[in-house]
Short mmCIF file of C-alpha atoms and ligand atoms in Angstrom, two decimals:
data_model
loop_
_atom_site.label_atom_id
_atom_site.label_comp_id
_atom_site.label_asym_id
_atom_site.label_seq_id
_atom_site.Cartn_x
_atom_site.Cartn_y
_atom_site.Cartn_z
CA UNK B 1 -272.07 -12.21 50.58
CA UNK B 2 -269.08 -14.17 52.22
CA UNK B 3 -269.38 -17.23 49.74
CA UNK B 4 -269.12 -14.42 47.21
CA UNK B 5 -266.26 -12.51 48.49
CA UNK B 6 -264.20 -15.84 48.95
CA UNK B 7 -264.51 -16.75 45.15
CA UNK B 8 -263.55 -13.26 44.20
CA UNK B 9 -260.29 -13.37 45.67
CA UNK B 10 -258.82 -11.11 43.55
CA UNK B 11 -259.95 -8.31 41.07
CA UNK B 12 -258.76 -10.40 38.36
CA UNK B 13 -260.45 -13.55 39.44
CA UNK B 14 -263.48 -11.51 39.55
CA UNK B 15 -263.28 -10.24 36.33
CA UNK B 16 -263.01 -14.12 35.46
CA UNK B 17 -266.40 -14.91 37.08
CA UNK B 18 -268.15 -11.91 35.57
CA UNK B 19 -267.40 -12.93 32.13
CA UNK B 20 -268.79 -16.14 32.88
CA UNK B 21 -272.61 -14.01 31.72
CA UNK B 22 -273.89 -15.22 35.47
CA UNK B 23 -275.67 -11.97 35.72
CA UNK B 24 -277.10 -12.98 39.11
CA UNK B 25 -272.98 -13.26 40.81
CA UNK B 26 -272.57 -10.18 38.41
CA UNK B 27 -274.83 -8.19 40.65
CA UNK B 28 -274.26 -9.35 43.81
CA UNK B 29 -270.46 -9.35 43.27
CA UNK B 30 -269.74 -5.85 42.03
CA UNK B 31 -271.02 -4.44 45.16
CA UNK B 32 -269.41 -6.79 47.33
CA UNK B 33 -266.26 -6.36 45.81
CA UNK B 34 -266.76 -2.74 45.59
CA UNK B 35 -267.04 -2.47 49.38
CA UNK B 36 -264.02 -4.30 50.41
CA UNK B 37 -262.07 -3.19 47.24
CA UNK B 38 -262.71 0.46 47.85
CA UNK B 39 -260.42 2.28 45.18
CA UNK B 40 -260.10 -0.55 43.26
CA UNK B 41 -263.22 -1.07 41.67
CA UNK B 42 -262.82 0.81 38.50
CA UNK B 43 -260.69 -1.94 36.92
CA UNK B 44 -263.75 -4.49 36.81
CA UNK B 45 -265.50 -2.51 33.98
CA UNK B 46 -262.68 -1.82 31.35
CA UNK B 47 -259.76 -3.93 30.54
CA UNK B 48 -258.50 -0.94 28.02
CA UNK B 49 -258.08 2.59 29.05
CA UNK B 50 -256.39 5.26 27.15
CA UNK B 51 -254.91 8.63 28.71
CA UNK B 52 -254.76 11.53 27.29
CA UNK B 53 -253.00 15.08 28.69
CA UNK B 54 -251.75 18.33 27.82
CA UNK B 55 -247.55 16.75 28.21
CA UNK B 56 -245.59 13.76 29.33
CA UNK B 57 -241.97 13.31 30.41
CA UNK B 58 -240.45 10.53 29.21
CA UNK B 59 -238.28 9.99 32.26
CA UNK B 60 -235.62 7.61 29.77
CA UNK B 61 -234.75 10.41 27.03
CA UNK B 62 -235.39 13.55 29.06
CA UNK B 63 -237.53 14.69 26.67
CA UNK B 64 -241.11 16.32 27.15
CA UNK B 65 -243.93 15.21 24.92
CA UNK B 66 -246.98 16.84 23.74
CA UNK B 67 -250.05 15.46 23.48
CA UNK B 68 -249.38 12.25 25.03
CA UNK B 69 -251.78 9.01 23.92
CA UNK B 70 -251.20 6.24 26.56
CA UNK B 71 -252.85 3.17 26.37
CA UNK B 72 -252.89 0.49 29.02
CA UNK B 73 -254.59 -2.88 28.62
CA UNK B 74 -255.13 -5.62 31.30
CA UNK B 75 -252.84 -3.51 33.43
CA UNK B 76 -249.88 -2.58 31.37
CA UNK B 77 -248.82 -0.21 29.05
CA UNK B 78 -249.64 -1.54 25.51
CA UNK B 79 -248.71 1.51 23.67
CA UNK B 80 -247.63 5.00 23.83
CA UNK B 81 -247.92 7.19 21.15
CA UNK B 82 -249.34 10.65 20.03
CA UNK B 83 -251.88 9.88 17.53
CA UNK B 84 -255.16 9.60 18.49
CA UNK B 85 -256.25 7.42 15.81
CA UNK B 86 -254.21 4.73 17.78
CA UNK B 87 -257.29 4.57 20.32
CA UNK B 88 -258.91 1.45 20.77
CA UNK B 89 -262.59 2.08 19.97
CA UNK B 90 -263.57 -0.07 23.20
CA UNK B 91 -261.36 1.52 25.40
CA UNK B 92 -261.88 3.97 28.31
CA UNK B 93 -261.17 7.50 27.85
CA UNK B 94 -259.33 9.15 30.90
CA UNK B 95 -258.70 13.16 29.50
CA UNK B 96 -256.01 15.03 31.47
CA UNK B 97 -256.52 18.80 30.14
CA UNK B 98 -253.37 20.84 30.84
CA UNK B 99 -251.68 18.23 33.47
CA UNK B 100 -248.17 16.53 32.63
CA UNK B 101 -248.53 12.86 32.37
CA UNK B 102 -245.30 11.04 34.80
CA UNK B 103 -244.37 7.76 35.38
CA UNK B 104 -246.07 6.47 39.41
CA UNK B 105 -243.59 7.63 41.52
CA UNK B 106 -241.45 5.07 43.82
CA UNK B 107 -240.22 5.42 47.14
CA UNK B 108 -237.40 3.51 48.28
CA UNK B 109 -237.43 3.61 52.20
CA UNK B 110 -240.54 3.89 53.85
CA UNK B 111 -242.22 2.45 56.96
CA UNK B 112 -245.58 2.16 56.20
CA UNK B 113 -246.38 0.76 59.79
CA UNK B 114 -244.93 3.91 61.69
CA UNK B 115 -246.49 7.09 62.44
CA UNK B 116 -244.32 9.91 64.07
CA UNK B 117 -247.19 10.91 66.21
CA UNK B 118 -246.08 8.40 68.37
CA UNK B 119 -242.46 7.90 69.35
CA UNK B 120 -240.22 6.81 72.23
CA UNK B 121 -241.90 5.21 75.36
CA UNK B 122 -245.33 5.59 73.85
CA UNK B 123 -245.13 2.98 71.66
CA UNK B 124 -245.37 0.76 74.79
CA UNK B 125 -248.95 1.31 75.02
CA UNK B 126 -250.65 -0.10 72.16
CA UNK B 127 -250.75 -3.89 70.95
CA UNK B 128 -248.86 -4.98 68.03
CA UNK B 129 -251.72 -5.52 65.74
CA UNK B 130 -252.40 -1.59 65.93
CA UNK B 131 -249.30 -1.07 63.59
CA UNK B 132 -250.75 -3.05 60.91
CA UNK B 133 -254.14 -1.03 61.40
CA UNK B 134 -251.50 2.20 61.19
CA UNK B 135 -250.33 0.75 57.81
CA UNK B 136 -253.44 0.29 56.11
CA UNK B 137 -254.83 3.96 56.72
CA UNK B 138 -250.86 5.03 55.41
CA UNK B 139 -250.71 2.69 52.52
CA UNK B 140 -253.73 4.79 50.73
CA UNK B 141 -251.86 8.26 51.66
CA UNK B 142 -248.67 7.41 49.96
CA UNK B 143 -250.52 5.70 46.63
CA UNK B 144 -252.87 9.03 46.84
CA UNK B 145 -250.09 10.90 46.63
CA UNK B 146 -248.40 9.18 43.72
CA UNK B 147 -246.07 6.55 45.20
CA UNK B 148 -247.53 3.21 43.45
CA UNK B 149 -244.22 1.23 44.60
CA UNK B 150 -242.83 1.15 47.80
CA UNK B 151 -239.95 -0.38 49.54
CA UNK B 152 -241.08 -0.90 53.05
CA UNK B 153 -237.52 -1.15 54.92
CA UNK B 154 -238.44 -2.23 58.53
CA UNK B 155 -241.46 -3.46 59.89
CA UNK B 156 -242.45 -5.85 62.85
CA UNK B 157 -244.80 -8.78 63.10
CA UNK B 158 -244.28 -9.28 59.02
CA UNK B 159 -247.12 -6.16 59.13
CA UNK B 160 -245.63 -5.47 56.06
CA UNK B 161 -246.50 -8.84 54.58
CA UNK B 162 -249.38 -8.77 55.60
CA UNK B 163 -250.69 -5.32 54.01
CA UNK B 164 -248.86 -6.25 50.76
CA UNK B 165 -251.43 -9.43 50.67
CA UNK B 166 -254.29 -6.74 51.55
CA UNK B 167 -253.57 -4.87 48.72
CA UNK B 168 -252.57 -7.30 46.25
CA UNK B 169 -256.31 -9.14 47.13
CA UNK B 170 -257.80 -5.70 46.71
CA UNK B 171 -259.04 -5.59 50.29
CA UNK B 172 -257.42 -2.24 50.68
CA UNK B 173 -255.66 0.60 48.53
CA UNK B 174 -252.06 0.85 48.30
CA UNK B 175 -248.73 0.90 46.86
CA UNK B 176 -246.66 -2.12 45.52
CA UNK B 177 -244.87 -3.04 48.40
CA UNK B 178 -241.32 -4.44 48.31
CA UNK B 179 -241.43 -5.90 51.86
CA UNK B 180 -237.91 -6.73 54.30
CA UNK B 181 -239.99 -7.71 56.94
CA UNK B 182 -238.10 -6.83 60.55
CA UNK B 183 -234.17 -4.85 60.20
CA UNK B 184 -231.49 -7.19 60.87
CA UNK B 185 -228.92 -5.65 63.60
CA UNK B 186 -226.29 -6.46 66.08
CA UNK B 187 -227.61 -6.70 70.05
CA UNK B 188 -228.10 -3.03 71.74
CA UNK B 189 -227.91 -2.17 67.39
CA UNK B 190 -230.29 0.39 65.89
CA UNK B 191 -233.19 -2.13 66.09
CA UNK B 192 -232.74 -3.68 68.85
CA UNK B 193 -235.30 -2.10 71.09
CA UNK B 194 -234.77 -3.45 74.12
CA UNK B 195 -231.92 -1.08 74.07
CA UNK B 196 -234.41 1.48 75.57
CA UNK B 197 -235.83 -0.90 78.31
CA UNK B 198 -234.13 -2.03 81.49
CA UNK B 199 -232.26 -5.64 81.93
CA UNK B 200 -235.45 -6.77 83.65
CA UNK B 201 -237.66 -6.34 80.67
CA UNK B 202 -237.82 -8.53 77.45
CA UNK B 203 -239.53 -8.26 74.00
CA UNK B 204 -239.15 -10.68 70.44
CA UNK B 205 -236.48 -9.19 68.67
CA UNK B 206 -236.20 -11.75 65.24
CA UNK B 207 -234.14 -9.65 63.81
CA UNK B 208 -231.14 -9.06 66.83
CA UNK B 209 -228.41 -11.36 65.73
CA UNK B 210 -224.78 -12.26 66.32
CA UNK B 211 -222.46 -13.99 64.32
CA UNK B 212 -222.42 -15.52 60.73
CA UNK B 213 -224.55 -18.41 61.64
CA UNK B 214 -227.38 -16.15 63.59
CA UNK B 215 -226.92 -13.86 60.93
CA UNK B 216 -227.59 -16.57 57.63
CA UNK B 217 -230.65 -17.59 60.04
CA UNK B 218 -231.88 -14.57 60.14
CA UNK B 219 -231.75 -14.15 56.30
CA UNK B 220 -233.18 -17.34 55.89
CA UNK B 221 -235.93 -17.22 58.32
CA UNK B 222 -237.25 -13.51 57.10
CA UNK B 223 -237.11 -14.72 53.54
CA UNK B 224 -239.50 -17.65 54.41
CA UNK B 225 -242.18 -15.08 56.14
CA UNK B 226 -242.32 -13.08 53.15
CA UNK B 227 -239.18 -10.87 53.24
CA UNK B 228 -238.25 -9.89 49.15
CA UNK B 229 -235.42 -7.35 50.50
CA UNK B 230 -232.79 -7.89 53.31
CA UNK B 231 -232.28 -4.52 55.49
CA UNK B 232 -229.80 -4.28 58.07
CA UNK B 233 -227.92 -1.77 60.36
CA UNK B 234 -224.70 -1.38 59.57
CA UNK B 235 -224.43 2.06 62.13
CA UNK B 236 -226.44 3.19 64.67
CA UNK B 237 -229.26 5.05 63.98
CA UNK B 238 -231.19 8.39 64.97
CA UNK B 239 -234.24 6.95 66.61
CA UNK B 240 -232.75 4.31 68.65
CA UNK B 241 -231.79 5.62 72.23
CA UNK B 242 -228.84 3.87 73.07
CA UNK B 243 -226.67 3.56 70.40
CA UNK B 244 -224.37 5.88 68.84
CA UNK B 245 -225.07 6.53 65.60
CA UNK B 246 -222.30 6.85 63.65
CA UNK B 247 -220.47 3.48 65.24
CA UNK B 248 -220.29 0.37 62.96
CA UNK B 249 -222.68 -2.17 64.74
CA UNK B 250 -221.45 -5.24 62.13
CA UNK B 251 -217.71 -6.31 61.83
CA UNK B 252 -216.80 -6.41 57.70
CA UNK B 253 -216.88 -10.42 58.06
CA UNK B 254 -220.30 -10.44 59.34
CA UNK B 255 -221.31 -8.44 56.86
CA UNK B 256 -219.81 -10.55 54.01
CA UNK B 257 -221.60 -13.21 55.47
CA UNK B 258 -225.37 -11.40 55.23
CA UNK B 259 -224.80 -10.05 51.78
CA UNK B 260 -223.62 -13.42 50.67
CA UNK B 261 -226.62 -15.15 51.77
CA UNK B 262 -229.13 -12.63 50.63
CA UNK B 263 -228.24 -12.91 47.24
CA UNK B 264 -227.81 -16.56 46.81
CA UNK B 265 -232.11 -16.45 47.68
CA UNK B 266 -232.04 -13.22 44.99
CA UNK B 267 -232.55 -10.93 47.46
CA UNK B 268 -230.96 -7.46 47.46
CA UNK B 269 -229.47 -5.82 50.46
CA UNK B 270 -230.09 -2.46 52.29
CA UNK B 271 -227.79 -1.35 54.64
CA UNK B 272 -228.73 1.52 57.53
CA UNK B 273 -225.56 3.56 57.49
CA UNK B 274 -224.85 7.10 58.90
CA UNK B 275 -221.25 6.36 59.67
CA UNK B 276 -218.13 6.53 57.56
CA UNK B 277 -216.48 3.16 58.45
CA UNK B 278 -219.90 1.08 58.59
CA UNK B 279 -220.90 2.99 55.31
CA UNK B 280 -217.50 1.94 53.83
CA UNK B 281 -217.30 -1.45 55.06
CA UNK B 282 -220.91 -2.26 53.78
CA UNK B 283 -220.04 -1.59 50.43
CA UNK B 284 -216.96 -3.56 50.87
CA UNK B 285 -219.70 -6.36 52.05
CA UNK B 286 -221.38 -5.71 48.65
CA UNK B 287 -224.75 -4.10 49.74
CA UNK B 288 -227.23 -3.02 46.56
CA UNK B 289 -228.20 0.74 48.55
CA UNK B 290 -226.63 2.65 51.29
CA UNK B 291 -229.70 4.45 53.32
CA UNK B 292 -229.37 7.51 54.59
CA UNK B 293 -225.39 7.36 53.86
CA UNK B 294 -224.73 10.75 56.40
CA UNK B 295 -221.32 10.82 57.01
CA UNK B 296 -220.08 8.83 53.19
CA UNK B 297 -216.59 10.52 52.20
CA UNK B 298 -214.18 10.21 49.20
CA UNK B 299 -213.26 6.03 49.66
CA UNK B 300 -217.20 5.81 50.06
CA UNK B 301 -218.44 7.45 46.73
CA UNK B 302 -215.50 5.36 44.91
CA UNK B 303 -216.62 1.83 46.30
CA UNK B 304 -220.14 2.89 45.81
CA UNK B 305 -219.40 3.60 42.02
CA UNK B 306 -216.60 0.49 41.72
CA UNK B 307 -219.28 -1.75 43.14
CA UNK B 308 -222.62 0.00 41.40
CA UNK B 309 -224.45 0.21 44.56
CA UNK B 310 -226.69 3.18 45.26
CA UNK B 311 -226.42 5.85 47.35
CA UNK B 312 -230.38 7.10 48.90
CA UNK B 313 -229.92 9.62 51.28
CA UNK B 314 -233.59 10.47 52.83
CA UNK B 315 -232.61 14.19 53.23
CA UNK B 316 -235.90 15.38 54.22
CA UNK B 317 -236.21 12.81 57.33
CA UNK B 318 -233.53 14.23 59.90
CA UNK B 319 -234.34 17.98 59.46
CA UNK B 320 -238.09 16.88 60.50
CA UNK B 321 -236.78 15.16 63.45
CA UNK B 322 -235.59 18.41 64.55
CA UNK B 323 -238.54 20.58 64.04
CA UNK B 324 -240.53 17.88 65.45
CA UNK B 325 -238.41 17.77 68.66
CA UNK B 326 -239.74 15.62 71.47
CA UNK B 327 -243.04 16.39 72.10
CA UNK B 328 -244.70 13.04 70.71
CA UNK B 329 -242.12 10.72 72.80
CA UNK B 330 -239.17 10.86 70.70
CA UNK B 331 -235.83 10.27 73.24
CA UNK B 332 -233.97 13.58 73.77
CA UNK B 333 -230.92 11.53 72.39
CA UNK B 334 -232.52 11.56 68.70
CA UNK B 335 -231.96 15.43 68.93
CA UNK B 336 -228.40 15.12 69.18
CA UNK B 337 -227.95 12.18 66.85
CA UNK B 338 -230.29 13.95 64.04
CA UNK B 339 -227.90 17.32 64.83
CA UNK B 340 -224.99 15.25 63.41
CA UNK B 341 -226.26 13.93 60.45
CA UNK B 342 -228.02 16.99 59.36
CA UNK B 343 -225.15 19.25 59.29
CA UNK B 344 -223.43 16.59 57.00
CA UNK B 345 -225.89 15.70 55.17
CA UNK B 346 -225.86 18.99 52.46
CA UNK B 347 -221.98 18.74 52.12
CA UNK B 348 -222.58 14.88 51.60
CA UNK B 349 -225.06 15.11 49.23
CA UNK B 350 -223.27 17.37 46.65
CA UNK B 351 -219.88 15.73 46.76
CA UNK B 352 -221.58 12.19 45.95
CA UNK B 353 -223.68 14.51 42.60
CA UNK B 354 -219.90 16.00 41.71
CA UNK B 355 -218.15 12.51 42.03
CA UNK B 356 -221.08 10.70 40.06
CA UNK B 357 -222.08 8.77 42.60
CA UNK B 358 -225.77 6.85 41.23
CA UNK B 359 -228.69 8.23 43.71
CA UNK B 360 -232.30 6.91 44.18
CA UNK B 361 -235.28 8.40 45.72
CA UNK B 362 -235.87 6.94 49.51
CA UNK B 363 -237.63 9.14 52.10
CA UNK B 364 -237.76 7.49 55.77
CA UNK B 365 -241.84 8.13 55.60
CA UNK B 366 -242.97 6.66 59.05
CA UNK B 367 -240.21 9.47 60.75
CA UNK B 368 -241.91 11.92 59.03
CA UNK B 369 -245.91 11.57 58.29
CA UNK B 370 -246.22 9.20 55.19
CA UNK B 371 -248.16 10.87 52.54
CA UNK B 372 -245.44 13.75 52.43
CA UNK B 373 -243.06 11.86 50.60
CA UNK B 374 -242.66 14.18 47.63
CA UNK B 375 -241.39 17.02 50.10
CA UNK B 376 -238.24 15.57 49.45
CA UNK B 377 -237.97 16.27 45.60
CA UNK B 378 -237.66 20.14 46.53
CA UNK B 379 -234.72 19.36 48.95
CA UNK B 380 -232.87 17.60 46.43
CA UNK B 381 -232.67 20.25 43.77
CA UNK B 382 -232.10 23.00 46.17
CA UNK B 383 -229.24 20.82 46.90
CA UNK B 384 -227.84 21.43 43.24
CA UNK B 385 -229.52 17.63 41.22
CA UNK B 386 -231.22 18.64 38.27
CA UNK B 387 -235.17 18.66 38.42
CA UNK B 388 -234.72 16.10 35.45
CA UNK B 389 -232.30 13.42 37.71
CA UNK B 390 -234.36 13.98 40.70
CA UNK B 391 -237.54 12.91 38.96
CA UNK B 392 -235.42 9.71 38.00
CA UNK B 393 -234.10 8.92 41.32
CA UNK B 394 -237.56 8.44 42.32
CA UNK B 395 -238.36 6.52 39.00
CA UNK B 396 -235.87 4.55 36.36
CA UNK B 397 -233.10 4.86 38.97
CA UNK B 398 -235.17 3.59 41.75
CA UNK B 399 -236.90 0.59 39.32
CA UNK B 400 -232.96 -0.03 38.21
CA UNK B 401 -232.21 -0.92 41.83
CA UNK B 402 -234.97 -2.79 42.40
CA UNK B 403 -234.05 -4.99 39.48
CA UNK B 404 -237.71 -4.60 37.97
CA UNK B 405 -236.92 -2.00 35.29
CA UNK B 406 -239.19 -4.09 32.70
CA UNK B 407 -242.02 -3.53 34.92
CA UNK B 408 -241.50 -0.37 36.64
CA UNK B 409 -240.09 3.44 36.65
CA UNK B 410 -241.20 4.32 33.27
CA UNK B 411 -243.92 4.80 30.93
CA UNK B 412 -243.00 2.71 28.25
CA UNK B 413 -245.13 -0.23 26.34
CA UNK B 414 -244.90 -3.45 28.84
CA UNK B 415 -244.66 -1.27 31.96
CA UNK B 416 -247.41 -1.55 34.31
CA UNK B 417 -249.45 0.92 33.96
CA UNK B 418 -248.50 2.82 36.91
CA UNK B 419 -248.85 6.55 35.86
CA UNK B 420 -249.30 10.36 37.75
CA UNK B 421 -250.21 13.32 36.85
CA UNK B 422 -249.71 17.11 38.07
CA UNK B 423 -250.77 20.28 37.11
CA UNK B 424 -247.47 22.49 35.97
CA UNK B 425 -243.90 21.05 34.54
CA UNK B 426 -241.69 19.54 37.47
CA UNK B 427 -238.89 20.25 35.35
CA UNK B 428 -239.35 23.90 35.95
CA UNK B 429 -240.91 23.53 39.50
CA UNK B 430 -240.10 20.00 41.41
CA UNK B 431 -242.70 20.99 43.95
CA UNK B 432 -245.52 20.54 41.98
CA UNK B 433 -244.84 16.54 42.57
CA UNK B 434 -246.03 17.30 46.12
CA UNK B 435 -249.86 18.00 45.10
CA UNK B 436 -250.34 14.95 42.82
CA UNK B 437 -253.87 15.22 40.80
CA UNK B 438 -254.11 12.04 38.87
CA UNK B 439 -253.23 8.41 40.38
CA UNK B 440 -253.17 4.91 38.64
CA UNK B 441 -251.87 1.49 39.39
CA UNK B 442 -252.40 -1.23 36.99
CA UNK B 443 -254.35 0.16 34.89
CA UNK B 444 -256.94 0.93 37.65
CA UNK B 445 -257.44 4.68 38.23
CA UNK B 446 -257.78 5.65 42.01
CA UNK B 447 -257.53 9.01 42.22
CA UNK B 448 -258.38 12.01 39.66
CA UNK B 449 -260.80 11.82 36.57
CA UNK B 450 -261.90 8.43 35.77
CA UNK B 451 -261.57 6.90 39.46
CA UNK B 452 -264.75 5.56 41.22
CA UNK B 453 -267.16 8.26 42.82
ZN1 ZN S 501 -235.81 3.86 57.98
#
């Protein structure tokens, strides 16, 4: 079983193998790889599948489309049409009766290897292997609930790393991961956590840094470990004890130097920012995405929009701080902190939609429990965006800032074929993106009709 398991590596070099006609490694493989694969099986019988349902939006033009034909071949979209005579007579037929067909949904800020069941203090009492563990039971929640992409932003140990290679090797189900490894930050910064320890205790903190020359080794080093985004504090944050969270924890030259470095190696850059001069100076730095962005005013939404960075505000995250309170070891400073950004938050939010700022869909899962990322979408439009632009924030917008917009955030011929489906229009109720029906990634159904019993 082990030999086996070691040649099939991947889905797709097991596909390789079983086309070989060894029917012997054809039926000792399948299991195997169905075992460890789990939800991933269904691609090894069909390299063509066609989906059918009732609508589709078509995120680009607006528009909604009847009687949707999609067909995806070795993983990506090879045509999209609504004429059923286009369907490959080989091909797998996946039927979605009176669902809307969408695009896989992609969240921009998540922590995969968080849980808020266990906050503050407690955190001290489990090894730092159990995280990892913690991301591969959340990494199937958030692709069962339609996120196929995320961008993990923060993560120790390179746990995130490590469950992108899980799921990539189809040991486990999950998301595309965009992974930035640990968050980059000034000492006693936002994630710097020996900022809620005394002076007689010490931890590894890669990713506490002063200086341009800490701060391009930093870069450097998390890009070599498997880092594809840089994140960094650029405030304090809400979860952190010690540090106030709307104080800039980077001077404007130190920033320069980060965002410099990151994108000579390609990388984009993230900055954590709830304050006004941190947000402001950031985008001064150049930074690709403000997160959270609490406290942005008029200079910020300009240099956002001079500079086409992106604002992604994770509106749903502080309000469940608050109703969480501190009963699973969050520090009674978080209340405060989340009280501040909160109340700006709203008034935020709706001058950056009336000055045309450019939004994306990023949620803080990990705060909050992931698996309930879509609870955001409802927040959004109640907050006066359009059911239409929300859905985008969360799809071409967020694939835009990713700088994959051939591959992802639409369902369009040479996507991957990264779809969702939902009973009801989202356009006329956002909140039916929060019970997700139908699930694919790559062609390979894992949740809904057609996905492995
Ligand atoms: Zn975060």
């Amino acid at each position: 079983m082990i030999v086996y398991l070691n040649i099939c590596a991947s889905t797709h070099a097991c596909e390789r193998l079983l086309k070989t006609g060894e029917q012997a490694l054809r039926r000792v493989a399948v299991p195997v790889i169905a075992f460890f694969a789990g939800l991933q099986v269904a691609a090894a019988k069909a390299d063509t599948v066609v989906v059918t349902a009732a609508s589709m939006i078509d995120v680009v033009s607006g528009k909604e489309i009847k009687n949707p034909v999609v067909v995806v071949k070795d993983g990506r979209i090879s045509s999209v049409s609504t004429q059923k005579t286009s369907m490959p007579a080989d091909a797998r037929h996946v039927d979605l009766p009176g669902m809307t067909l969408l695009p896989g949904l992609i969240d921009m800020h998540v922590h995969l290897t968080s849980s808020p069941e266990i906050g503050g203090y407690r955190k001290l009492g489990y090894t730092s292997n159990f995280w990892t563990v913690m991301g591969v039971a959340n990494a199937r929640k958030t692709l069962l609930a339609g996120f196929t992409t995320v961008r993990n932003l923060g993560s120790a140990n390179y746990d995130d790393v490590a469950l992108k290679q899980g799921i990539e090797g189809g040991y486990v189900p999950g998301p595309r991961i965009i992974p930035a490894t640990y968050m980059i930050c000034a000492t006693g910064g936002h994630c710097d956590v020996e900022g809620s320890l005394p002076p007689n205790y010490s931890v590894p903190r890669p990713g506490v840094v002063d200086g341009p020359d800490e701060i391009r080794h930093a870069v450097r080093m998390l890009r070599k470990y498997g880092a594809e985004v840089i994140k960094f504090s650029g405030t304090g944050g809400v979860m952190s004890k010690t540090d106030p969270v709307d104080r800039e924890q980077f001077s404007l030259d130190e920033m320069k130097v980060l965002v410099e470095e990151a994108h000579r190696w390609g990388m984009k850059v993230a900055v954590h920012a709830h304050g006004t001069l941190g947000i402001n100076d950031a985008l001064r730095a150049g930074v690709d995405t403000v997160e959270h962005a609490s406290l942005t005013d008029a200079e910020g939404y300009r240099l956002a929009k001079a500079n086409h960075a992106w604002l992604d505000m994770t509106p749903y995250t502080s309000t469940y701080v608050l109703e969480l309170g501190t009963k699973n070891g969050a520090f009674p400073e978080s209340m405060q902190k989340a009280r501040m950004v909160v109340d700006a938050q709203e008034r935020v939010f709706r001058g950056a939609l009336a000055a045309g700022v450019r939004m994306i869909y990023g949620t803080d899962a990990g705060v909050f429990p992931n698996g309930d990322n879509a609870r955001q979408f409802p927040i959004m439009v109640k907050w006066g965006m359009s059911p239409l632009e929300t859905l985008r924030t969360a799809t071409v917008n967020a694939a835009e800032a990713l700088g994959k917009e051939k591959d992802l955030g639409a369902i369009s011929e040479g996507h991957y074929g990264d779809m969702i489906a939902v009973k009801g229009n989202p356009l006329s109720d956002i909140s039916v993106l929060e019970h997700v029906d139908f699930v694919m990634k790559g062609g390979q159904v894992v949740k809904g009709a057609g996905a492995p019993q």
